[in-house]
PDB file of C-alpha atoms in Angstrom:
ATOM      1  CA  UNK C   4      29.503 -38.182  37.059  1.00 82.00           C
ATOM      2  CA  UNK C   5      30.712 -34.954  39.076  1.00 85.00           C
ATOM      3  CA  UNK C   6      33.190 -34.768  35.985  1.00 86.00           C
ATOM      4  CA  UNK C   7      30.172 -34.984  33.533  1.00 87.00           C
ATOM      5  CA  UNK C   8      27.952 -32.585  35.513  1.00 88.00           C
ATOM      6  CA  UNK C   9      30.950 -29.927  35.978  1.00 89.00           C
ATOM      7  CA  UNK C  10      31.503 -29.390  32.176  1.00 88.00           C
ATOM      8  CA  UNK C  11      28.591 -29.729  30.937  1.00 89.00           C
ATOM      9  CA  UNK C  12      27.443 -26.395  33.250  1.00 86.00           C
ATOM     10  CA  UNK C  13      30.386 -24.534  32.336  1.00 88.00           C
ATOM     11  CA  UNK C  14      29.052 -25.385  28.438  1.00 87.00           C
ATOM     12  CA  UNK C  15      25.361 -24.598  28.455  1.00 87.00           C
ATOM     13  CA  UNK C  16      25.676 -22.055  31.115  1.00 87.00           C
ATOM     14  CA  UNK C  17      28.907 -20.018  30.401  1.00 86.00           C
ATOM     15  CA  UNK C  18      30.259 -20.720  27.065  1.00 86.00           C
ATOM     16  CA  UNK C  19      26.778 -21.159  24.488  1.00 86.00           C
ATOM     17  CA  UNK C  20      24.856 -18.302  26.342  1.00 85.00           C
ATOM     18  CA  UNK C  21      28.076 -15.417  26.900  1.00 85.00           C
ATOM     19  CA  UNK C  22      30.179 -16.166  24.090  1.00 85.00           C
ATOM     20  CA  UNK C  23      28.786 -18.608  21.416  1.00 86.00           C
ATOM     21  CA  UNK C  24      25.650 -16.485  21.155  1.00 84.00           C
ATOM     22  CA  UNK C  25      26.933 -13.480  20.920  1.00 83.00           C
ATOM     23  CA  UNK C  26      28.993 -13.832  18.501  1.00 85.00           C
ATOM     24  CA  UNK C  27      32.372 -13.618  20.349  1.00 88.00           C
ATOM     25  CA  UNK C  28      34.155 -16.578  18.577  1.00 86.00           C
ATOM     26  CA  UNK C  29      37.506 -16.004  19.791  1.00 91.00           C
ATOM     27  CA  UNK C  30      36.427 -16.389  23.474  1.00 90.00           C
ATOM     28  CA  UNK C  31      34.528 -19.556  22.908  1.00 87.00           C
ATOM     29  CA  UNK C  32      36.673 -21.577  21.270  1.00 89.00           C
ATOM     30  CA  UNK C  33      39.182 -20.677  23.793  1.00 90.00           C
ATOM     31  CA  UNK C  34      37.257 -20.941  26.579  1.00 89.00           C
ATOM     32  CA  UNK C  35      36.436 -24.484  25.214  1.00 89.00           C
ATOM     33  CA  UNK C  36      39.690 -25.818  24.856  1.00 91.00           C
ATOM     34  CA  UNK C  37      40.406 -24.592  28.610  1.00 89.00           C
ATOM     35  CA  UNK C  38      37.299 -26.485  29.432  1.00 89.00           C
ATOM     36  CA  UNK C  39      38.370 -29.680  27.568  1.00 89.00           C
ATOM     37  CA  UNK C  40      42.063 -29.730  28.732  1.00 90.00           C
ATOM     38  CA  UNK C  41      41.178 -29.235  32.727  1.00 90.00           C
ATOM     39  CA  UNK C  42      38.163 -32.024  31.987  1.00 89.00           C
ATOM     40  CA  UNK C  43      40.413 -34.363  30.283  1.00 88.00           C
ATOM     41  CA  UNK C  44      42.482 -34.325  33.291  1.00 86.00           C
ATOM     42  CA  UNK C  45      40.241 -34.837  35.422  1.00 87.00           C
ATOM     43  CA  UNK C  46      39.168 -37.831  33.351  1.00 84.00           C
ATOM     44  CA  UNK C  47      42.187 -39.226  33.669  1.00 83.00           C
ATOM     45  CA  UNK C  48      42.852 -38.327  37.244  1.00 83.00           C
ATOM     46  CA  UNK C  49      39.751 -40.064  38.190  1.00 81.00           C
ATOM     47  CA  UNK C  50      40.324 -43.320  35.913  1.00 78.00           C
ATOM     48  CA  UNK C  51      43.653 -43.168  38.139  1.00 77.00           C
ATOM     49  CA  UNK C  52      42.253 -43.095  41.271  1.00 75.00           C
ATOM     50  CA  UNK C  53      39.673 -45.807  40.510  1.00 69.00           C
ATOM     51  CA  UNK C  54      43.067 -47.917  39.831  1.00 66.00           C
ATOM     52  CA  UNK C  55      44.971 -46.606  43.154  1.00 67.00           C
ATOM     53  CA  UNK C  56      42.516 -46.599  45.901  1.00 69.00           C
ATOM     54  CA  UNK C  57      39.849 -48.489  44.789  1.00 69.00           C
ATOM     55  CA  UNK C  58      41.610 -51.716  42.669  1.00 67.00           C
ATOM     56  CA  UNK C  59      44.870 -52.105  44.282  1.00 67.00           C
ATOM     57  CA  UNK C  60      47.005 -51.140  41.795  1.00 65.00           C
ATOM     58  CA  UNK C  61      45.053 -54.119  39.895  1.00 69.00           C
ATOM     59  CA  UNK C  62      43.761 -53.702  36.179  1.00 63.00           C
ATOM     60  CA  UNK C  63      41.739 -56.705  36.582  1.00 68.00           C
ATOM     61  CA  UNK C  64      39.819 -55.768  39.658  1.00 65.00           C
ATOM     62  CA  UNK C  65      38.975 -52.205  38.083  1.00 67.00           C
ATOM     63  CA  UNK C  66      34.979 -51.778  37.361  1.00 66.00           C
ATOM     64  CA  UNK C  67      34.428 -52.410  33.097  1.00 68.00           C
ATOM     65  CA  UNK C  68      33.200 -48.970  32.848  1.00 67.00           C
ATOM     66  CA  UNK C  69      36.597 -47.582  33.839  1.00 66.00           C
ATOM     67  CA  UNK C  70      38.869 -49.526  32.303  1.00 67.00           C
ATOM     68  CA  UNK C  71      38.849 -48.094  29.047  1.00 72.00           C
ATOM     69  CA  UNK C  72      40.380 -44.015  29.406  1.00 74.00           C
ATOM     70  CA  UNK C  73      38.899 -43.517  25.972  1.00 80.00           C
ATOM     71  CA  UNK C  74      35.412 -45.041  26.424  1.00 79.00           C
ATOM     72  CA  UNK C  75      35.085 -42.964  29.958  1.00 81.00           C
ATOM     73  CA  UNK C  76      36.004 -39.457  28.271  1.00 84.00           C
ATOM     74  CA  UNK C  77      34.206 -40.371  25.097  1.00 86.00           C
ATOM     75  CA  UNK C  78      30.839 -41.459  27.086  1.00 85.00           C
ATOM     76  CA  UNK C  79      31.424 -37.629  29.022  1.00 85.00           C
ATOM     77  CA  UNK C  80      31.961 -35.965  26.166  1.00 89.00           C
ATOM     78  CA  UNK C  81      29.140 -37.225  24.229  1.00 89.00           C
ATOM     79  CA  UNK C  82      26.433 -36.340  26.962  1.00 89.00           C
ATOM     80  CA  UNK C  83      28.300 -32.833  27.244  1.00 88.00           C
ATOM     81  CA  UNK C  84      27.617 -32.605  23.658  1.00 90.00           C
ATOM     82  CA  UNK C  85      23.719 -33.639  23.371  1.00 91.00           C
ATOM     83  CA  UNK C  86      22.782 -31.704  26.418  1.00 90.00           C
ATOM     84  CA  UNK C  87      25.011 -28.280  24.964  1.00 89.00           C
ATOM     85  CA  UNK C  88      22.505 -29.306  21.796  1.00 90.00           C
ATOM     86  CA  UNK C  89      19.235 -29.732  23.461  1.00 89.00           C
ATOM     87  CA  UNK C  90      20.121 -26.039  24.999  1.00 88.00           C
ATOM     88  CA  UNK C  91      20.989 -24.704  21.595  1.00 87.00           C
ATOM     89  CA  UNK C  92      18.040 -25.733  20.021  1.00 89.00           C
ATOM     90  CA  UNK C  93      16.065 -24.458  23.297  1.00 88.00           C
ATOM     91  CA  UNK C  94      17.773 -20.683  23.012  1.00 86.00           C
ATOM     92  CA  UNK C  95      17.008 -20.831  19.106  1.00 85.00           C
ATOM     93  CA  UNK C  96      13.993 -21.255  19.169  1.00 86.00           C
ATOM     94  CA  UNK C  97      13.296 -18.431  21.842  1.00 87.00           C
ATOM     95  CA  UNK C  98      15.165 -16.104  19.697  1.00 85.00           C
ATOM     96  CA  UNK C  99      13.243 -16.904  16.701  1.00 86.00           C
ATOM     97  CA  UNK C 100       9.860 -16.282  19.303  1.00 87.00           C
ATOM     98  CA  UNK C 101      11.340 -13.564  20.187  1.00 87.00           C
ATOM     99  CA  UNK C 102      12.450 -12.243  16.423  1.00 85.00           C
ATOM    100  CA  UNK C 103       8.608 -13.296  15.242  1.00 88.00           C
ATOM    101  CA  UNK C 104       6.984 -10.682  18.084  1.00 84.00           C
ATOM    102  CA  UNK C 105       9.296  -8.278  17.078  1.00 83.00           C
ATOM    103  CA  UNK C 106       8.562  -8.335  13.521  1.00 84.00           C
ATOM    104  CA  UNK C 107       5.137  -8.185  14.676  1.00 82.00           C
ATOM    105  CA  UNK C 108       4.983  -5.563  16.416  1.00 81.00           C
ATOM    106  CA  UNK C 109       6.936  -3.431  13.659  1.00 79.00           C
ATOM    107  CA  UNK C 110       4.857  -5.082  11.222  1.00 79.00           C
ATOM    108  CA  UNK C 111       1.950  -2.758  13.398  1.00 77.00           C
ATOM    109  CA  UNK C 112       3.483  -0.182  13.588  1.00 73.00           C
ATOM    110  CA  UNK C 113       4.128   0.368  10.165  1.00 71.00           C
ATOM    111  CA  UNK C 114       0.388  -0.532   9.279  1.00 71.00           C
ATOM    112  CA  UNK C 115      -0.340   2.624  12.172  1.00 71.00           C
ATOM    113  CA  UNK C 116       2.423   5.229  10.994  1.00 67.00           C
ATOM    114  CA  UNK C 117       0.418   4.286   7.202  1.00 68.00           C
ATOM    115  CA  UNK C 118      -3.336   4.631   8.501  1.00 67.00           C
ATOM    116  CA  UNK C 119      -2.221   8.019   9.878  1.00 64.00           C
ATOM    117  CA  UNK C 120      -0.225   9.135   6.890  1.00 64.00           C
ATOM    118  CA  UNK C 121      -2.985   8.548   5.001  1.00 59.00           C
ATOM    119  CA  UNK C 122      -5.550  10.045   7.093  1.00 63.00           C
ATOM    120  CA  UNK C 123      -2.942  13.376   7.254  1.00 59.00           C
ATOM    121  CA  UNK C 124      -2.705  13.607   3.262  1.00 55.00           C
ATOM    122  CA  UNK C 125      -6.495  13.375   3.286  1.00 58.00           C
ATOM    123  CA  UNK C 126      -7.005  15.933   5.430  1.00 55.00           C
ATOM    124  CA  UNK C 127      -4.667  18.211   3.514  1.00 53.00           C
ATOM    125  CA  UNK C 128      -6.552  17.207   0.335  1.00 53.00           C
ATOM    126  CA  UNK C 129     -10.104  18.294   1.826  1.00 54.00           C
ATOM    127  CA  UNK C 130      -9.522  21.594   3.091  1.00 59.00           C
ATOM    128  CA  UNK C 131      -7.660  22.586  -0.544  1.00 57.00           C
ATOM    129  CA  UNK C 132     -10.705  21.043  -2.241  1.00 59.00           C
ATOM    130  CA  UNK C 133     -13.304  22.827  -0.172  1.00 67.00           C
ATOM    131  CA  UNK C 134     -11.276  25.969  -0.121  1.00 72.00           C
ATOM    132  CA  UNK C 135     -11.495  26.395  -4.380  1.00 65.00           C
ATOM    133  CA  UNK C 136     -15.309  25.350  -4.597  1.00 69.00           C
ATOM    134  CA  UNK C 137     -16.194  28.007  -1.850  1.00 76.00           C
ATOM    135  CA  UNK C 138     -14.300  30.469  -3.447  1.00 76.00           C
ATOM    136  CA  UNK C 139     -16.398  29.896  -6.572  1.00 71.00           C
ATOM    137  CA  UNK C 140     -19.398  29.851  -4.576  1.00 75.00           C
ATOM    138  CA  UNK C 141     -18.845  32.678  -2.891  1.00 78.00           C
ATOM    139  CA  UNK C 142     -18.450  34.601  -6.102  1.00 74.00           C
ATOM    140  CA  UNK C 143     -21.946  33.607  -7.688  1.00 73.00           C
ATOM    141  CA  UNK C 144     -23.399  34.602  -4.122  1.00 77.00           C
ATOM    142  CA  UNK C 145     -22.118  37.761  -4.796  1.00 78.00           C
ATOM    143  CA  UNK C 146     -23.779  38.480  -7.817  1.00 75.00           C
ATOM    144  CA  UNK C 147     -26.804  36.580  -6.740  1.00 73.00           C
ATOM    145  CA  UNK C 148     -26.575  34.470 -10.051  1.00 70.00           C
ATOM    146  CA  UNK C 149     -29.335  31.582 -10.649  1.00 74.00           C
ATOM    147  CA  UNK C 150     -27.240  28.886 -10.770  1.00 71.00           C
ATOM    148  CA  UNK C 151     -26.678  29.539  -7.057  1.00 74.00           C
ATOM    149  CA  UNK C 152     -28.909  26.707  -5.852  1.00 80.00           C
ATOM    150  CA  UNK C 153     -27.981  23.940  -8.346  1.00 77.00           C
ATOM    151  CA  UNK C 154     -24.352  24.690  -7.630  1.00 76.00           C
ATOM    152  CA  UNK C 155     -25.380  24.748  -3.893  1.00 81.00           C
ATOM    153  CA  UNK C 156     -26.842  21.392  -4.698  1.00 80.00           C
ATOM    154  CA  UNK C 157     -23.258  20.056  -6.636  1.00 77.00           C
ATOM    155  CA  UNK C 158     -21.323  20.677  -3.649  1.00 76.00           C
ATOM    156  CA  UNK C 159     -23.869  18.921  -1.277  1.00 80.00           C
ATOM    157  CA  UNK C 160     -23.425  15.618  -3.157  1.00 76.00           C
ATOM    158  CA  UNK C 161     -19.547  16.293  -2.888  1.00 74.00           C
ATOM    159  CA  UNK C 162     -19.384  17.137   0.699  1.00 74.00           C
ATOM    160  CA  UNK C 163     -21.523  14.250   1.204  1.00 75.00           C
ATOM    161  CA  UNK C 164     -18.729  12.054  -0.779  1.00 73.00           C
ATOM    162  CA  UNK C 165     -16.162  14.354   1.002  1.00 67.00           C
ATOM    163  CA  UNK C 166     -17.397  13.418   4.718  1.00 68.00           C
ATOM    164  CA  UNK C 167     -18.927  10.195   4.465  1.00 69.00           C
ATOM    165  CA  UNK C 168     -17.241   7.737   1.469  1.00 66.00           C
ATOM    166  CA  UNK C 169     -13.474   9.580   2.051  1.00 66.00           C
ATOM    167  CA  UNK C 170     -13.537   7.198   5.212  1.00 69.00           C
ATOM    168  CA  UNK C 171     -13.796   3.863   3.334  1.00 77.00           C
ATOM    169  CA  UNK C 172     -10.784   2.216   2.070  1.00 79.00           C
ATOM    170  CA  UNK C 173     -12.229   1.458  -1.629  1.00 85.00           C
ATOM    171  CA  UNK C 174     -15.405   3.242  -3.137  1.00 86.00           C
ATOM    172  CA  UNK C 175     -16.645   2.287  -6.250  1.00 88.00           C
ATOM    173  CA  UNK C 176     -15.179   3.589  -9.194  1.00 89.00           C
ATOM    174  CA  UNK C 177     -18.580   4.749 -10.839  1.00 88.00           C
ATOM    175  CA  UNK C 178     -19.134   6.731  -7.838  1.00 86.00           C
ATOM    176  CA  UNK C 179     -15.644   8.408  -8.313  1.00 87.00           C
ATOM    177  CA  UNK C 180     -16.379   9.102 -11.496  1.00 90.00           C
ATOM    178  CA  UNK C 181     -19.994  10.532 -10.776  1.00 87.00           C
ATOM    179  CA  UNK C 182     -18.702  12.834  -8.807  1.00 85.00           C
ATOM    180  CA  UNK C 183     -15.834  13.805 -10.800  1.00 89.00           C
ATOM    181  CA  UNK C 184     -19.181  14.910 -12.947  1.00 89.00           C
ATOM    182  CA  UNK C 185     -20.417  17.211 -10.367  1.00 85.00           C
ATOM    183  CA  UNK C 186     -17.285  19.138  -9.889  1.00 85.00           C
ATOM    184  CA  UNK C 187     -16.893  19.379 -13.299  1.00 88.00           C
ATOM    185  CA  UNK C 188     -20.550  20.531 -13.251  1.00 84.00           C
ATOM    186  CA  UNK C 189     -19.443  23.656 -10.703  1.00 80.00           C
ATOM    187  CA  UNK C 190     -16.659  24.289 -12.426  1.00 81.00           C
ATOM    188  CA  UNK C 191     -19.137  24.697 -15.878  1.00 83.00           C
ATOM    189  CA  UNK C 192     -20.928  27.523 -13.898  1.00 78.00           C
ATOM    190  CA  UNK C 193     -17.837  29.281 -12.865  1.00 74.00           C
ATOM    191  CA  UNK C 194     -15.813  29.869 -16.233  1.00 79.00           C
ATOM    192  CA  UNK C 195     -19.165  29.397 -18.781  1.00 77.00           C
ATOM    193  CA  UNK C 196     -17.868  29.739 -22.017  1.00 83.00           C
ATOM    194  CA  UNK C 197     -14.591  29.581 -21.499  1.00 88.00           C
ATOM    195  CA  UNK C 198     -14.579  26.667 -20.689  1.00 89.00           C
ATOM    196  CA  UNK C 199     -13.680  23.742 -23.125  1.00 91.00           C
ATOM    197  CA  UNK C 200     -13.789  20.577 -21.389  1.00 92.00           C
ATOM    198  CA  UNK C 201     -14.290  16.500 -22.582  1.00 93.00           C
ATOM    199  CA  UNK C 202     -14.609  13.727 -19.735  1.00 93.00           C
ATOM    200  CA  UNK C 203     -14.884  10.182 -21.873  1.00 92.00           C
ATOM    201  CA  UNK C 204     -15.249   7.076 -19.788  1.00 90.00           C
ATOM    202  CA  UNK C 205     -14.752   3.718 -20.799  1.00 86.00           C
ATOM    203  CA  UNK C 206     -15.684   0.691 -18.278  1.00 73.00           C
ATOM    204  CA  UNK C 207     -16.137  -2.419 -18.290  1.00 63.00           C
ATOM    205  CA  UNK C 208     -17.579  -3.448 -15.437  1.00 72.00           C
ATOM    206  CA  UNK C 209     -19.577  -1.652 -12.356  1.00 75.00           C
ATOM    207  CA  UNK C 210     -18.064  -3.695  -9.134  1.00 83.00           C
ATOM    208  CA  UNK C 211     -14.470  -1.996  -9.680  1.00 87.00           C
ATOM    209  CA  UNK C 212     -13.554  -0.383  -6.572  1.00 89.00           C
ATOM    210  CA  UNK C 213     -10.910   2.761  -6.271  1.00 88.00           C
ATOM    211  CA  UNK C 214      -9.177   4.451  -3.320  1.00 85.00           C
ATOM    212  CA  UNK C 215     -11.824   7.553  -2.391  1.00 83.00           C
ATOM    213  CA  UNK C 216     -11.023  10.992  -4.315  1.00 81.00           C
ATOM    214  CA  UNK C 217      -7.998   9.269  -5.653  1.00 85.00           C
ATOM    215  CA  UNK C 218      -8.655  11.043  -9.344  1.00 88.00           C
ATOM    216  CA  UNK C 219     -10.845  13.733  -8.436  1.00 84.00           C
ATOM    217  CA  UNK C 220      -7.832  16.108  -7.636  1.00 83.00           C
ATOM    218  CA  UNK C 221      -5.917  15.585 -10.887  1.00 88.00           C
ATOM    219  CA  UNK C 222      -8.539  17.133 -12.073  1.00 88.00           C
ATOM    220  CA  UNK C 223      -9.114  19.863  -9.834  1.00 82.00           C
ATOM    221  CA  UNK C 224      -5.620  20.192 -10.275  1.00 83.00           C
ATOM    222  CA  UNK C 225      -6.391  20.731 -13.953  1.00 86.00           C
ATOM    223  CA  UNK C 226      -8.609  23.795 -13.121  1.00 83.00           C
ATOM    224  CA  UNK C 227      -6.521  25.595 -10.467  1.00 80.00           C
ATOM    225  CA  UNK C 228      -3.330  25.317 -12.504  1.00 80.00           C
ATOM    226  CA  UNK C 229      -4.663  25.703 -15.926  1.00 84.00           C
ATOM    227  CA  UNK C 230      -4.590  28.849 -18.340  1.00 86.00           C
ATOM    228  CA  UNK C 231      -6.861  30.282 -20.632  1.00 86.00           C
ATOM    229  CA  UNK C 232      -5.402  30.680 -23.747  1.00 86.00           C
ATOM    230  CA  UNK C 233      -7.718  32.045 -27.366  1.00 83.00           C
ATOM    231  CA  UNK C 234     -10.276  32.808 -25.110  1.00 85.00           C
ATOM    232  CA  UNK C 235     -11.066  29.287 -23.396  1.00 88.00           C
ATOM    233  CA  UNK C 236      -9.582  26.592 -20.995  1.00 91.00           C
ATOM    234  CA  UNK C 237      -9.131  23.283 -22.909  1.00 92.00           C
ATOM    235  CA  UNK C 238      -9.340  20.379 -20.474  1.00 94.00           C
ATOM    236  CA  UNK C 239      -9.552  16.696 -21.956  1.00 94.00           C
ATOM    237  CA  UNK C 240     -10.526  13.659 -19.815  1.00 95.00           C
ATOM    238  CA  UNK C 241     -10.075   9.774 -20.818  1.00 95.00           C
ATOM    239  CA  UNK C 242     -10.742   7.037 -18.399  1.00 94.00           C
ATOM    240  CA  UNK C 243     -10.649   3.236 -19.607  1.00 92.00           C
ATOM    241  CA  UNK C 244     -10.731   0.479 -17.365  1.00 90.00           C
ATOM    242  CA  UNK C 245     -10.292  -3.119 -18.991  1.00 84.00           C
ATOM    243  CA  UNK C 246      -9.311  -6.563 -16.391  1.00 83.00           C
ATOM    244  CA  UNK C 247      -8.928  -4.382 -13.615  1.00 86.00           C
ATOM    245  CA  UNK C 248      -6.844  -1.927 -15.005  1.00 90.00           C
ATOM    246  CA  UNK C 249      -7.438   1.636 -15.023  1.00 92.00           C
ATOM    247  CA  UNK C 250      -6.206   3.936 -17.470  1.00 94.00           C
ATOM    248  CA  UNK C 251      -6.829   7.242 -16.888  1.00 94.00           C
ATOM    249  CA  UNK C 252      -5.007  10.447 -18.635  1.00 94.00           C
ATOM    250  CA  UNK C 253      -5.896  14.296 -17.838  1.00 94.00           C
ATOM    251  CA  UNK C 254      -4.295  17.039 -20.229  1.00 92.00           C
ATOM    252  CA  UNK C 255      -4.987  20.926 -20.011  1.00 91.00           C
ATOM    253  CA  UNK C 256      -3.938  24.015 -21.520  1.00 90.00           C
ATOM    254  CA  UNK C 257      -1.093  25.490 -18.882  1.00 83.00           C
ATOM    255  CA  UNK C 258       0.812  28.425 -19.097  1.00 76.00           C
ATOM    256  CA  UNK C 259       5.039  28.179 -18.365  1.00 63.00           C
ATOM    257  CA  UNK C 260       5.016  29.213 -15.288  1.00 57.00           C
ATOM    258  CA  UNK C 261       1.858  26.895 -14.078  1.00 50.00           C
ATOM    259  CA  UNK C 262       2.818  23.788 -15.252  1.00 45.00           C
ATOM    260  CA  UNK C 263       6.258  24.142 -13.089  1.00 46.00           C
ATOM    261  CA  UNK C 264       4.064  23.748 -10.053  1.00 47.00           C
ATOM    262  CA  UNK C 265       2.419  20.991  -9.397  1.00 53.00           C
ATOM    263  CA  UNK C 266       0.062  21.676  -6.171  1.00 53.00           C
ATOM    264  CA  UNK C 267      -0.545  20.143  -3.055  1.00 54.00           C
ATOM    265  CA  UNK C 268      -3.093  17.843  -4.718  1.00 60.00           C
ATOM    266  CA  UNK C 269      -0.682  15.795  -7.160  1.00 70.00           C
ATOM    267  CA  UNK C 270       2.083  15.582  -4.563  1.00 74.00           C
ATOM    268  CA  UNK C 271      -0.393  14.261  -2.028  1.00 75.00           C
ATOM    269  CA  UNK C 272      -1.738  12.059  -4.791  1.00 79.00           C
ATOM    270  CA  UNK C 273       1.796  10.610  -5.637  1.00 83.00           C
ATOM    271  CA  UNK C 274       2.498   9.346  -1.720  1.00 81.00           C
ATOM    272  CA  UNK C 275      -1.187   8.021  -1.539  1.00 81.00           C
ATOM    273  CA  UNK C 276      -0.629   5.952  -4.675  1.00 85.00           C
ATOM    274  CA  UNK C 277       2.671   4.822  -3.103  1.00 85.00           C
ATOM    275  CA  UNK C 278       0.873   3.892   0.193  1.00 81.00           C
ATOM    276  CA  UNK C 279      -2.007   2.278  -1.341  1.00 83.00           C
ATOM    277  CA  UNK C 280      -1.050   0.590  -4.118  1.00 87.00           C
ATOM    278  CA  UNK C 281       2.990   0.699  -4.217  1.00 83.00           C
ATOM    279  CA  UNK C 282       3.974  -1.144  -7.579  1.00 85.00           C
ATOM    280  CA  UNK C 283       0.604  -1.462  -9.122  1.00 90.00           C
ATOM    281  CA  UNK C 284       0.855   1.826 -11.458  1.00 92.00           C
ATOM    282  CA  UNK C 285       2.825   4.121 -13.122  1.00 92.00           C
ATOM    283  CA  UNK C 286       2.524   8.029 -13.174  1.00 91.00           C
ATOM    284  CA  UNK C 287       3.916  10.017 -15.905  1.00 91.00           C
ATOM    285  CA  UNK C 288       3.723  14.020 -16.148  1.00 88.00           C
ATOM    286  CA  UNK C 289       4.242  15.823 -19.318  1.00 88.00           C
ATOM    287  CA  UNK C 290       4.823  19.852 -19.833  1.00 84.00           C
ATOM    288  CA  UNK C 291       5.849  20.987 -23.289  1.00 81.00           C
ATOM    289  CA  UNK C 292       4.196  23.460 -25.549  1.00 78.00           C
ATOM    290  CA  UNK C 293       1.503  24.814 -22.962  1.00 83.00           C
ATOM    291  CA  UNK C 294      -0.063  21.378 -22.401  1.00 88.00           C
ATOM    292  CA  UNK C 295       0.348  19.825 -19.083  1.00 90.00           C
ATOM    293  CA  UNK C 296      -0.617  16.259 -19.141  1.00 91.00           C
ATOM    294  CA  UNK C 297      -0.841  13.413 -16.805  1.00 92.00           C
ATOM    295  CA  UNK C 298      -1.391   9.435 -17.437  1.00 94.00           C
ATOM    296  CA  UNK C 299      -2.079   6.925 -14.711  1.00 94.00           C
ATOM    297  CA  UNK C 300      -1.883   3.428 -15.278  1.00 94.00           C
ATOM    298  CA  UNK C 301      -3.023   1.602 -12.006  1.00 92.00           C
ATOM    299  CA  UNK C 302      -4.027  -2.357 -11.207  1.00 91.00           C
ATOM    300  CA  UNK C 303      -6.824  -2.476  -8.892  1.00 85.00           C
ATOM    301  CA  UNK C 304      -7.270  -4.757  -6.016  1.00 70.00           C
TER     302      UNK C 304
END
C-alpha cells in the first residue's frame, strides 16, 4: 500500500502535470522509468520482507496476496495506471473549459473591435456625405434660387435616414433605394442640364433588407468623381434583386485622372462589405475609355 500510494503521487502529481503536459517528452519518459525501476524494487524488497520477518523463511506460511512477485507489482501498477487516467481525463477536461472561455472571450472581442470598426467607417462616411450636399446647398443659398426649399426638404429626409436608420443593422432595401432618389433629386438641382442620369430598379420583393447607406455612396461617389464631357455628366443606374440577390451596377463618365481615385466612400464601402457580409458578394471596378464602372453582386441575409 505505502508502495502503491508513493508512485502513484510522484505520477499524477510530478510527472502528468510538469512534464507530460507540457510537452517535455524527454523528461517524462525518463522520469518514468526512474519511477518504475526504484518502485519495482521496492516491490520486490517488500515481497522479501513479507518472506523474512513475517513467514520464516517459509513460502507456505506467506499471505496469498504476496506470494506471487508478478501479481503484487501488476495489482500496483494497474491502480497507478487508472488513477494517472482518472487525473488525465480530470486536467483535460479543465483545459478544454479553459480553451472554450478563451475562445469566448476572443470570440467578443472580435464581435467589439467589428461593432466599432463599423461605427468608425460610418462616421467617416457621414461627415463626407454631409460635407458635398452642403456645399451644394450653400451655393443655391447664395443665389437665392427657388429650388432652395425643396432641396432644403431632400436633405431633411436624408439627414433623417442619416441620423436615425444609419443605426440599425439592416434597413429595407426600398428605403435605400428611396433615398438614393432624393440625393439624386439634389444633385438634379445642382448640375440642371448637364446632367444625364438613369436609376432603373428591378425588385422582386419589398421585405429585402440591406446594410444602411450601403449603395448610396457609390453613387455619390459617381457625382464627386465624375466629369462632364459634350456638355453633360452621364450617370447610369441598374439595380435587380431576384432570390435574395442583389445586383446592382453604377457607371459614369470619368475623366483619367478621376477614375484613378477612388474616394473615401468606395474604400469605406469595400471594408464594410467585408465586415458585413464577408463572402456573400463580389465587387468589380472598371476604368477604360472615360467610363468608370462598378458592379456589386451581394447575397442578402
Amino acid at each position: 500500500m505505502p508502495i502503491t500510494i508513493a508512485t502513484t503521487y510522484v505520477s499524477i502529481y510530478k510527472l502528468i502535470p510538469d512534464y507530460l503536459i507540457k510537452k517535455r517528452y524527454f523528461l517524462f519518459g525518463l522520469y518514468s522509468f526512474y519511477t518504475l525501476v526504484i518502485s519495482a524494487y521496492l516491490i520486490v524488497v517488500s515481497v522479501f520482507f513479507g518472506l523474512i520477518y513475517l513467514s520464516n523463511f517459509e513460502y507456505a506460511n506467506m499471505a496469498p496476496i504476496s506470494r506471487s512477485l508478478i501479481f503484487v507489482a501488476v495489482a500496483v501498477y494497474l491502480v497507478v495506471i487508472i488513477v494517472s487516467a482518472f487525473k488525465l481525463l480530470k486536467l483535460n477536461l479543465k483545459h478544454a473549459e479553459k480553451t472554450k472561455l478563451l475562445e469566448t472571450k476572443i470570440l467578443e472581442t472580435q464581435l467589439k473591435l467589428k461593432e466599432q470598426e463599423l461605427n468608425y467607417l460610418k462616421m467617416q462616411i457621414h461627415p463626407h456625405f454631409l460635407f458635398n450636399t452642403l456645399n451644394t446647398l450653400y451655393g443655391f443659398a447664395l443665389k437665392k434660387a427657388d429650388e432652395t426649399p425643396e432641396m432644403i426638404l431632400k436633405l431633411s429626409n436624408l439627414l433623417d435616414y442619416l441620423l436615425y436608420q444609419i443605426d440599425k443593422p439592416f434597413v429595407l432595401l426600398s428605403e435605400e433605394i428611396e433615398h438614393i432618389n432624393d440625393y439624386i433629386e439634389l444633385e438634379k438641382m445642382r448640375f440642371h442640364d448637364t446632367l444625364n442620369i438613369s436609376f432603373t430598379t428591378h425588385s422582386s420583393s419589398k421585405d429585402l433588407k440591406i446594410a444602411p447607406m450601403l449603395l448610396l455612396p457609390f453613387v455619390e461617389n459617381s457625382f464627386k468623381h465624375g466629369s462632364i464631357k459634350q456638355g453633360e455628366l452621364r450617370i447610369k443606374i441598374d439595380l435587380k434583386c431576384e432570390n435574395q440577390i442583389v445586383w446592382f451596377s453604377i457607371e459614369n463618365t470619368a475623366s483619367i485622372t478621376e477614375t484613378s481615385q477612388k474616394g473615401i466612400g468606395l474604400d469605406n464601402i469595400e471594408k464594410r462589405l467585408d465586415l458585413l457580409y464577408d463572402n456573400n458578394y463580389t465587387l468589380d471596378v472598371e476604368d477604360k475609355k472615360g467610363i468608370f464602372k462598378v458592379t456589386l453582386k451581394l447575397k442578402l441575409k
